[in-house]
Coordinates of N, CA and C in Angstrom, one line a residue:
X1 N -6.5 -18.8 -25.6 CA -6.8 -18.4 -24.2 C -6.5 -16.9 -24.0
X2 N -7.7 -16.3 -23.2 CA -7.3 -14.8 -23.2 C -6.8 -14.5 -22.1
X3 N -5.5 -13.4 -21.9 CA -4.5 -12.9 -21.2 C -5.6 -12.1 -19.6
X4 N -4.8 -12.5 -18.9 CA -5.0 -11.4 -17.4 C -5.6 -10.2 -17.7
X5 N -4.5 -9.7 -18.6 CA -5.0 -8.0 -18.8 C -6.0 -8.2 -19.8
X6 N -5.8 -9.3 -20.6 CA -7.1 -9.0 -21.3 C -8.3 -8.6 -21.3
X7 N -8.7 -9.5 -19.9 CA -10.1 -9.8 -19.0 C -10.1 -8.8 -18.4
X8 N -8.8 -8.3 -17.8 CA -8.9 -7.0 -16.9 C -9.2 -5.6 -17.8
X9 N -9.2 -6.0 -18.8 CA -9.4 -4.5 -20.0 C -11.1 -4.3 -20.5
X10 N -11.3 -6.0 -20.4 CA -12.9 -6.5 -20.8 C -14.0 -5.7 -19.5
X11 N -13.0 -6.0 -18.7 CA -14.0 -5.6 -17.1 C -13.9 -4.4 -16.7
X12 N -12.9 -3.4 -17.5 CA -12.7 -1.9 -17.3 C -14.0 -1.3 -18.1
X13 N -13.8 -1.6 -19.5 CA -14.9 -1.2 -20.1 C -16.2 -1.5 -19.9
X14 N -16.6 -2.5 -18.9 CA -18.0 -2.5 -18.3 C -17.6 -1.8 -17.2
X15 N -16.8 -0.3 -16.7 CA -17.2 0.2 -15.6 C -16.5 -0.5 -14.5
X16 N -15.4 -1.6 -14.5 CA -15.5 -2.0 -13.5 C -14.0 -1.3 -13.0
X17 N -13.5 -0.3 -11.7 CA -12.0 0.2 -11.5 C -11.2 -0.4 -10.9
X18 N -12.0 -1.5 -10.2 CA -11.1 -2.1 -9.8 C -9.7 -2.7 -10.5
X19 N -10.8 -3.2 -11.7 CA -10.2 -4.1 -12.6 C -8.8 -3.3 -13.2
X20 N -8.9 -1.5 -13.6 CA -8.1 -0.8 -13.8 C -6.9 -0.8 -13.0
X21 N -7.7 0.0 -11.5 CA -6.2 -0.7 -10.7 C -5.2 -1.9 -10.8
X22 N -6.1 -2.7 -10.7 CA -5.0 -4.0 -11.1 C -4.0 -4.0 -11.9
X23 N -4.5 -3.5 -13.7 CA -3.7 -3.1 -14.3 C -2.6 -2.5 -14.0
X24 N -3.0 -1.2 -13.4 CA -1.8 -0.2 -12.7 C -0.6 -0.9 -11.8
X25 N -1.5 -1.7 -11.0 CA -0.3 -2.5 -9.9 C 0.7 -3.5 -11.2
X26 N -0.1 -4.1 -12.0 CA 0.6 -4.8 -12.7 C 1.9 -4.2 -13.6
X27 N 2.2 -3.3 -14.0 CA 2.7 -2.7 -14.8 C 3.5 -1.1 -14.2
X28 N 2.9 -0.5 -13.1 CA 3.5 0.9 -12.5 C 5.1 0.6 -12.5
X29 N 5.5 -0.1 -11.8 CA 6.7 -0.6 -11.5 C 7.6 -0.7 -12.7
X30 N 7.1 -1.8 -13.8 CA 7.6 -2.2 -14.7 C 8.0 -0.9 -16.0
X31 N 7.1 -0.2 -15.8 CA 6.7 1.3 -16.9 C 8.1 2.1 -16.4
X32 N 7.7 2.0 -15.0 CA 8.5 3.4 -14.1 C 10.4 3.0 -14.8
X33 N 10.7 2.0 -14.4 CA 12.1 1.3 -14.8 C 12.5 1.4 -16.0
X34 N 11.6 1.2 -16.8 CA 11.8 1.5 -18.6 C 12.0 3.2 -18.9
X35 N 11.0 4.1 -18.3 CA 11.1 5.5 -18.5 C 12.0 5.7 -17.9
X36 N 12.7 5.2 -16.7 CA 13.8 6.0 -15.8 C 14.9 5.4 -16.3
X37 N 14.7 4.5 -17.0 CA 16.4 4.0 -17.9 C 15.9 5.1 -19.5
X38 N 15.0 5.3 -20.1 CA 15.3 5.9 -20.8 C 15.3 7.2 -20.8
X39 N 14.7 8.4 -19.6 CA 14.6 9.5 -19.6 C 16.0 10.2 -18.6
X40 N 16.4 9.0 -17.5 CA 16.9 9.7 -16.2 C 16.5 10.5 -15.5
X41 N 15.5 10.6 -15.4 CA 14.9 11.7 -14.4 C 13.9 10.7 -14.1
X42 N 13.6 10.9 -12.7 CA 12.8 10.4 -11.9 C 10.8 11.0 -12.1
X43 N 11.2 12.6 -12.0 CA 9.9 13.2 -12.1 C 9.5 12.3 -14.0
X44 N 10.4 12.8 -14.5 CA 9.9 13.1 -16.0 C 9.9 11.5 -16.0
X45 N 10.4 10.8 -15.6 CA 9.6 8.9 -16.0 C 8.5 8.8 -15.1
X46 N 8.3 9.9 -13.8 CA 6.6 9.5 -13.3 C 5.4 10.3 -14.2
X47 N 6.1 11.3 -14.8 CA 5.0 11.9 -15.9 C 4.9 10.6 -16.8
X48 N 5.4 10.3 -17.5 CA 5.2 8.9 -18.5 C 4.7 7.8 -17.7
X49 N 4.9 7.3 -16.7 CA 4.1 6.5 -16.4 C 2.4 6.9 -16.6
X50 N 2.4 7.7 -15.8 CA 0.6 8.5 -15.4 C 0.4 9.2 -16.8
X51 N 0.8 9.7 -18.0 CA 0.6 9.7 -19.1 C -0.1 8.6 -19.5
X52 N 0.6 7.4 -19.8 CA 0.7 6.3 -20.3 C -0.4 5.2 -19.6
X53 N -1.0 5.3 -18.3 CA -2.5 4.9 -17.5 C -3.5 5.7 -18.3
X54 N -3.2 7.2 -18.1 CA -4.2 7.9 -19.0 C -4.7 7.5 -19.9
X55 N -3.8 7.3 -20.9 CA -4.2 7.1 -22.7 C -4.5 5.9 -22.5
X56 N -3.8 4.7 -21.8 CA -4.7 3.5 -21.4 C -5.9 3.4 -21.2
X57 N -6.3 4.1 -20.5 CA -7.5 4.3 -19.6 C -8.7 4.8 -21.3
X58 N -8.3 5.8 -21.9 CA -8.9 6.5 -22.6 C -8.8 5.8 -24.0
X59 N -8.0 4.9 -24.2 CA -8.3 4.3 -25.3 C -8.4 2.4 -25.1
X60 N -8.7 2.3 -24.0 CA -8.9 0.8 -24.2 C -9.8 0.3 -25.0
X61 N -10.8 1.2 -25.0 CA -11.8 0.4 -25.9 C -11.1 -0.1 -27.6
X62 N -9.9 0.3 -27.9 CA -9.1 0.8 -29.1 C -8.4 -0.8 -28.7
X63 N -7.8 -1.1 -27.8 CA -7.0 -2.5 -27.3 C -7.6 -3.5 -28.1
X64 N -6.6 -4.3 -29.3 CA -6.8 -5.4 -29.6 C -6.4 -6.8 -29.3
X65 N -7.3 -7.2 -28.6 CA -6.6 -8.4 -27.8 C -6.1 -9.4 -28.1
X66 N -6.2 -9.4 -29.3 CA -5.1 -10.4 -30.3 C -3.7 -10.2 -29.9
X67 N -3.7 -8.5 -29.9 CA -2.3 -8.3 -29.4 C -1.6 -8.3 -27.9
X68 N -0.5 -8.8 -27.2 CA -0.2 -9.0 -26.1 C -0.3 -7.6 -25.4
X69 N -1.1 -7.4 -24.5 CA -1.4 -6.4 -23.8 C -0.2 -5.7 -23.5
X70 N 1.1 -6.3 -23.0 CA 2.6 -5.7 -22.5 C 2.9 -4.8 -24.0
X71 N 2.6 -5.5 -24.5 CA 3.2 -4.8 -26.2 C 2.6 -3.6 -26.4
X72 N 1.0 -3.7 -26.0 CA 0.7 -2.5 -26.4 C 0.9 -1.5 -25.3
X73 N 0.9 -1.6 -23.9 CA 1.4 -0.7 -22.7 C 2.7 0.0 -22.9
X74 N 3.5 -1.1 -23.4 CA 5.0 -0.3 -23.7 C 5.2 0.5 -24.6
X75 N 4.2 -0.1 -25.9 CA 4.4 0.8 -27.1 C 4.2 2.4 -26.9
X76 N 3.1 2.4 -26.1 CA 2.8 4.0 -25.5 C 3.7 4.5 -24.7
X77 N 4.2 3.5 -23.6 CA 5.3 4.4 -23.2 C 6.6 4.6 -23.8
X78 N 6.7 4.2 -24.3 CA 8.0 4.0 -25.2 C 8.0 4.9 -26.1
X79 N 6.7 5.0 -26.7 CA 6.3 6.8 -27.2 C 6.3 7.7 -27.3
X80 N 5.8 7.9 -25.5 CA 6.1 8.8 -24.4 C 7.6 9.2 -24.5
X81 N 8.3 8.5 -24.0 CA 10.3 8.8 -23.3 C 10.0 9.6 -24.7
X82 N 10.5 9.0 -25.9 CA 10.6 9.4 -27.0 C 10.2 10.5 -27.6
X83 N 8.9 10.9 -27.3 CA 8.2 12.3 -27.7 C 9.2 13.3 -26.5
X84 N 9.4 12.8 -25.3 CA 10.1 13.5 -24.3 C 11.3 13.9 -24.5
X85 N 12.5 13.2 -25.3 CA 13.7 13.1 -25.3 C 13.4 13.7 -26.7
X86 N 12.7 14.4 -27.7 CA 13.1 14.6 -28.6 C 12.3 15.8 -28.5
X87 N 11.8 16.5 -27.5 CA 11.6 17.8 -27.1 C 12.3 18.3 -26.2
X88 N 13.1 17.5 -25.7 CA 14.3 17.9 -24.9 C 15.7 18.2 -26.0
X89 N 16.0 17.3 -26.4 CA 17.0 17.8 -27.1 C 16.7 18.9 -28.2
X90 N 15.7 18.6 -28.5 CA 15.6 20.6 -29.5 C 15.4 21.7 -28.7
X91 N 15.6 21.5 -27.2 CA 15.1 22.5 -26.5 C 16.8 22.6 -25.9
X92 N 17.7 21.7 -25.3 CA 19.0 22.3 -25.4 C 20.3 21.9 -25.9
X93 N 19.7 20.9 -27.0 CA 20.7 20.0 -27.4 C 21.9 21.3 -28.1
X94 N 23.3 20.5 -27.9 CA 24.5 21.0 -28.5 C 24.8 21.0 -30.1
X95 N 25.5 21.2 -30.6 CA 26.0 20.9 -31.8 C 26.5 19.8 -31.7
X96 N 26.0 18.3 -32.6 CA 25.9 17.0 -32.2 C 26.8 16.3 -33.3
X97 N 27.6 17.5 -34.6 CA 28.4 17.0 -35.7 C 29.8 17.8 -34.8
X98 N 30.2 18.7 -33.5 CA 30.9 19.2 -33.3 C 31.7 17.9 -32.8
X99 N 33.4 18.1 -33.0 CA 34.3 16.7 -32.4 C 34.0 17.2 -30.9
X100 N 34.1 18.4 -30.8 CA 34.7 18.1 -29.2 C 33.4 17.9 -28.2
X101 N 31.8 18.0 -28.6 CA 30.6 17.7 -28.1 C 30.4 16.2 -28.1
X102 N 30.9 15.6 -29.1 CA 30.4 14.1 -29.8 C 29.6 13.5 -28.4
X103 N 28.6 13.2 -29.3 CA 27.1 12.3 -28.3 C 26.6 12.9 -27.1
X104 N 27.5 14.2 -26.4 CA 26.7 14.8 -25.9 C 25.7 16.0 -26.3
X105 N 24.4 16.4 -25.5 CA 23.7 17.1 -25.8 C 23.7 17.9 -24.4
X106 N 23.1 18.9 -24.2 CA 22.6 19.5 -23.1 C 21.7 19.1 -22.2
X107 N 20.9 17.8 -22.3 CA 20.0 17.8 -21.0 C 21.4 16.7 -20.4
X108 N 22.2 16.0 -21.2 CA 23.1 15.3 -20.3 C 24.3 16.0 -19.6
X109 N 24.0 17.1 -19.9 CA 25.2 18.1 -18.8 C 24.4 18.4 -17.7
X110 N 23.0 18.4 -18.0 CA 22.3 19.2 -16.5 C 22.5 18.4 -15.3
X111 N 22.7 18.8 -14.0 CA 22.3 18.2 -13.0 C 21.8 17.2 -13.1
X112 N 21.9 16.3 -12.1 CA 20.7 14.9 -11.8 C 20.1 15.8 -10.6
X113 N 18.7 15.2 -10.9 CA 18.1 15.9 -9.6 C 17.4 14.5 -8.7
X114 N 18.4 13.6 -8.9 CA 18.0 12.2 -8.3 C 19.2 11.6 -7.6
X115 N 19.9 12.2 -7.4 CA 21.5 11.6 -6.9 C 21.3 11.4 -5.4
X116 N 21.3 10.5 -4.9 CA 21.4 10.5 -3.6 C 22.5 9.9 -3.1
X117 N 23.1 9.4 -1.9 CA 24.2 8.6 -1.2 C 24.0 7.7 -1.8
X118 N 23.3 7.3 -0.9 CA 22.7 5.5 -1.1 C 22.5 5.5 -2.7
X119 N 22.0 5.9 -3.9 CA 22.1 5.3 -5.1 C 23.2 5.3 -5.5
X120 N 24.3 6.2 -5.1 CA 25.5 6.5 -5.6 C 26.2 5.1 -5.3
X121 N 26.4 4.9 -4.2 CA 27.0 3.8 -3.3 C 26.2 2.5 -3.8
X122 N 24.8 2.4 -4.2 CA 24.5 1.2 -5.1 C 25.2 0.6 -6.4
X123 N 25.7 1.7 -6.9 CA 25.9 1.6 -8.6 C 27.3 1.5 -8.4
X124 N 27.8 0.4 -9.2 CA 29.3 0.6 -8.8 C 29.7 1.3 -10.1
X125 N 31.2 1.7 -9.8 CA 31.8 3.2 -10.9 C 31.6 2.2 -12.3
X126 N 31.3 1.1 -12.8 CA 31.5 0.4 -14.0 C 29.7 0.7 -14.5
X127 N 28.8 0.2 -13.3 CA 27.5 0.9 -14.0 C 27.2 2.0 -14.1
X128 N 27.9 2.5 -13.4 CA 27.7 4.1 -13.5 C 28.1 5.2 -14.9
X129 N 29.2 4.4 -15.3 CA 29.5 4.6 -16.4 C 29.1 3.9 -17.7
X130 N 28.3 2.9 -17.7 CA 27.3 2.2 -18.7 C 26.0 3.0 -18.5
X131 N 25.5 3.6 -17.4 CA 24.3 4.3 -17.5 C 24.8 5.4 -18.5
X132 N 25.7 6.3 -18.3 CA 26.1 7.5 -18.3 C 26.3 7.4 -20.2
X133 N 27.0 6.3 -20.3 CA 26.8 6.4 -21.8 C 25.7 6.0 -22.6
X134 N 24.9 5.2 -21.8 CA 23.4 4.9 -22.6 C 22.8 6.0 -22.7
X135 N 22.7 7.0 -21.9 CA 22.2 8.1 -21.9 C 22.6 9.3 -22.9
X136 N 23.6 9.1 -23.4 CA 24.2 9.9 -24.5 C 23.8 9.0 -26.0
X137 N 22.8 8.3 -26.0 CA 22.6 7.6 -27.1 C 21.6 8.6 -27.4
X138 N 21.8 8.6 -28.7 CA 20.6 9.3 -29.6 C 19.4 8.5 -29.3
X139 N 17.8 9.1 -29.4 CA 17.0 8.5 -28.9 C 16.3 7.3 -29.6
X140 N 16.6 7.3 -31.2 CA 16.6 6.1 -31.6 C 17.0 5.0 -31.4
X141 N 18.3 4.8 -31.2 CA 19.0 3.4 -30.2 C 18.9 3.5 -28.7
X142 N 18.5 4.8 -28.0 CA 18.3 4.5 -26.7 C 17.1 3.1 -26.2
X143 N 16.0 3.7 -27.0 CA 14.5 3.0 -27.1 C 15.3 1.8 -26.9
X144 N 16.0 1.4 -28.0 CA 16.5 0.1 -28.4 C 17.2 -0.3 -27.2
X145 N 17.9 0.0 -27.5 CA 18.9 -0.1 -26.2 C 18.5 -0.4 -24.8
X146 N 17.8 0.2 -24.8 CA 16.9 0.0 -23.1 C 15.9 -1.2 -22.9
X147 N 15.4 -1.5 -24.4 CA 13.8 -2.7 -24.4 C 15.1 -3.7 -23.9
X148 N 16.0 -3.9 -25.1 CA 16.7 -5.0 -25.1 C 17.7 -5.4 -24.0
X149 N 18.7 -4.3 -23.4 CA 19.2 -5.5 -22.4 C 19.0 -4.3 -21.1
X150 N 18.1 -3.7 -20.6 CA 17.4 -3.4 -19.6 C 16.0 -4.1 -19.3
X151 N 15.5 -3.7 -20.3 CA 13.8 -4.9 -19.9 C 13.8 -6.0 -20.0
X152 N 14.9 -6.6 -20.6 CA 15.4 -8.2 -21.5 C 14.7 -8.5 -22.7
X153 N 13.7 -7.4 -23.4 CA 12.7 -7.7 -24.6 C 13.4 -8.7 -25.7
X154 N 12.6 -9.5 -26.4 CA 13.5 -10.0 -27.4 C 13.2 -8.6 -28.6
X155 N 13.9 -9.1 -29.7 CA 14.5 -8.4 -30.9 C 12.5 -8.7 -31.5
X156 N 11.9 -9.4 -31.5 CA 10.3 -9.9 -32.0 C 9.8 -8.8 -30.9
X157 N 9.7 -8.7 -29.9 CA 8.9 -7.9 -28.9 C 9.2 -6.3 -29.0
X158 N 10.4 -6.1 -29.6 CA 11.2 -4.7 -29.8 C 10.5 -4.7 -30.7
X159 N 10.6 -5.0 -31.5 CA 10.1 -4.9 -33.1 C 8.4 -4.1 -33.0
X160 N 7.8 -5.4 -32.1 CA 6.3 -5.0 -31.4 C 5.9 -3.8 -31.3
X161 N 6.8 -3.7 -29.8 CA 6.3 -2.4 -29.3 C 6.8 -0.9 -30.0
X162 N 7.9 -0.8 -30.8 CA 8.1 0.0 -31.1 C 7.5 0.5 -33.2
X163 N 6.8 -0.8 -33.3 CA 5.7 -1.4 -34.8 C 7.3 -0.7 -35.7
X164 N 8.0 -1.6 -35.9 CA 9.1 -1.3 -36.5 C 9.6 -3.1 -36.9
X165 N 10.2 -3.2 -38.1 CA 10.6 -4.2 -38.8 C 12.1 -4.8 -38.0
X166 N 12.0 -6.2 -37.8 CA 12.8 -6.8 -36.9 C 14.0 -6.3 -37.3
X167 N 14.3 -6.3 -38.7 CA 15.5 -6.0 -39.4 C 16.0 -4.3 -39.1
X168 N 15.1 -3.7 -38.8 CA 16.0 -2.0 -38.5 C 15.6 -2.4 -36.8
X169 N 15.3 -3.3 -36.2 CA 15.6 -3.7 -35.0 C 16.9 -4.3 -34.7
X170 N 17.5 -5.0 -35.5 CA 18.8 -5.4 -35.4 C 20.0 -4.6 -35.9
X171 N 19.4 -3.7 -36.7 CA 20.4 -2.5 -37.2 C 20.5 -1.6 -35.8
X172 N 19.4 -1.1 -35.2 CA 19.7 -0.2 -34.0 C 20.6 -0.9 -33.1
X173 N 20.0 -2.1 -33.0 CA 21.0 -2.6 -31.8 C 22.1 -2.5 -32.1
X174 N 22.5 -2.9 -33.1 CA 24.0 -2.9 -33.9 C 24.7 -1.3 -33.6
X175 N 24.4 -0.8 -34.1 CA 24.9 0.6 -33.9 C 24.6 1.5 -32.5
X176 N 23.4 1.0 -32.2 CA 23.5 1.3 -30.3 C 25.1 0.8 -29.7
X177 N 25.2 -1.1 -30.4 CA 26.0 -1.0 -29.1 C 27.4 -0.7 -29.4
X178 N 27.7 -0.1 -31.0 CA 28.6 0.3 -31.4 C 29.1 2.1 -30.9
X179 N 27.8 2.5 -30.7 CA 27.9 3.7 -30.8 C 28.7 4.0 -28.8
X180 N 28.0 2.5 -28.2 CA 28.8 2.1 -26.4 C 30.2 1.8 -26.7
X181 N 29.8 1.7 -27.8 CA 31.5 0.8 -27.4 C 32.8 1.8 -27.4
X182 N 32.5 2.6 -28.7 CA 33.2 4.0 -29.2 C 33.1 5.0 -27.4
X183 N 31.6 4.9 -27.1 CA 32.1 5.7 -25.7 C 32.6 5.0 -24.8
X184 N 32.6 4.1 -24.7 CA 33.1 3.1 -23.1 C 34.9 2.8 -23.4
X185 N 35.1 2.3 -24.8 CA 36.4 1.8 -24.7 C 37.9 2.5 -24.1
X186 N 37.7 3.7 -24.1 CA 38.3 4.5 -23.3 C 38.5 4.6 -21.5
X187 N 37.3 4.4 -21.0 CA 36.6 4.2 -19.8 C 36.2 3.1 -19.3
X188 N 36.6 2.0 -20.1 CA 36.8 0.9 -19.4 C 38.0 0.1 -19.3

């Protein structure tokens, strides 16, 4: 049986935008939540979203519908954060073997330029400090870290979207949540 988006990818490439929109509604939301847990910035996870429509848009005809449409949407954005977070950190990352830097880098010193009352007063000081150290993950276990217990992905769908072998899927998690634990156990 073929998928929603499938049909909806079938009816893009005859021209039809509606059908595109749809897509968009289906997934804007979903995209936006995954880049804003993996990038923390608001602007820079709306560039990846609208990135990530783009190259949709421009390579559907490329879309094999064997494969689950979500898998292949994420895989690009998940791409995306990742090409982002790894031009960010060469652009102000710290000395990352120094003790007294450990897991920090420089875009996690900058400002948030998203802080408002109301989110502040959403997040209580225990998430706030689980964001704060996911965010200090290197960006190979971030990815990880984020599909799996922010999007709920299983360890098969991680594996998917990021075309990586289940088994260095369960290694990242492993040392993702080792690498939380070394920062949290102090702080919690």
């Amino acid at each position: 049986m073929i998928s929603v988006e499938a049909r909806l990818a079938k009816l893009v490439l005859k021209g039809d935008q509606q059908a595109f929109a749809d897509i968009v509604d289906m997934y804007q939301d979903k995209l936006y939540h995954m880049a804003y847990r993996m990038l923390y910035n608001r602007q820079e996870a709306e560039d990846v979203v609208q990135d990530t429509f783009l190259r949709v848009y421009r390579n559907l005809d490329r879309y094999d519908d064997s494969m689950k449409f979500s898998t292949w949407i994420y895989r690009i954005a998940t791409n995306l954060c990742i090409d982002r977070l790894r031009r960010r950190k060469a652009t102000y990352s710290l000395d990352a073997e120094s003790s007294e830097h450990e897991g920090l880098d420089g875009y996690s010193m900058l400002p948030s330029d998203n802080r408002t009352p109301e989110s502040e007063t959403l997040l209580s000081e225990t998430q706030r400090i689980i964001h704060q150290a996911i965010a200090t993950l290197p960006a190979k276990y971030k990815s990880v870290m984020v599909l799996r217990y922010l999007q709920d992905m299983s360890l098969q769908e991680i594996s998917d979207v990021l075309d990586m072998p289940v088994t260095t899927i369960k290694t990242r998690v492993h040392r993702g949540r080792e690498f939380l634990r070394k920062r949290l156990e102090h702080k919690l």
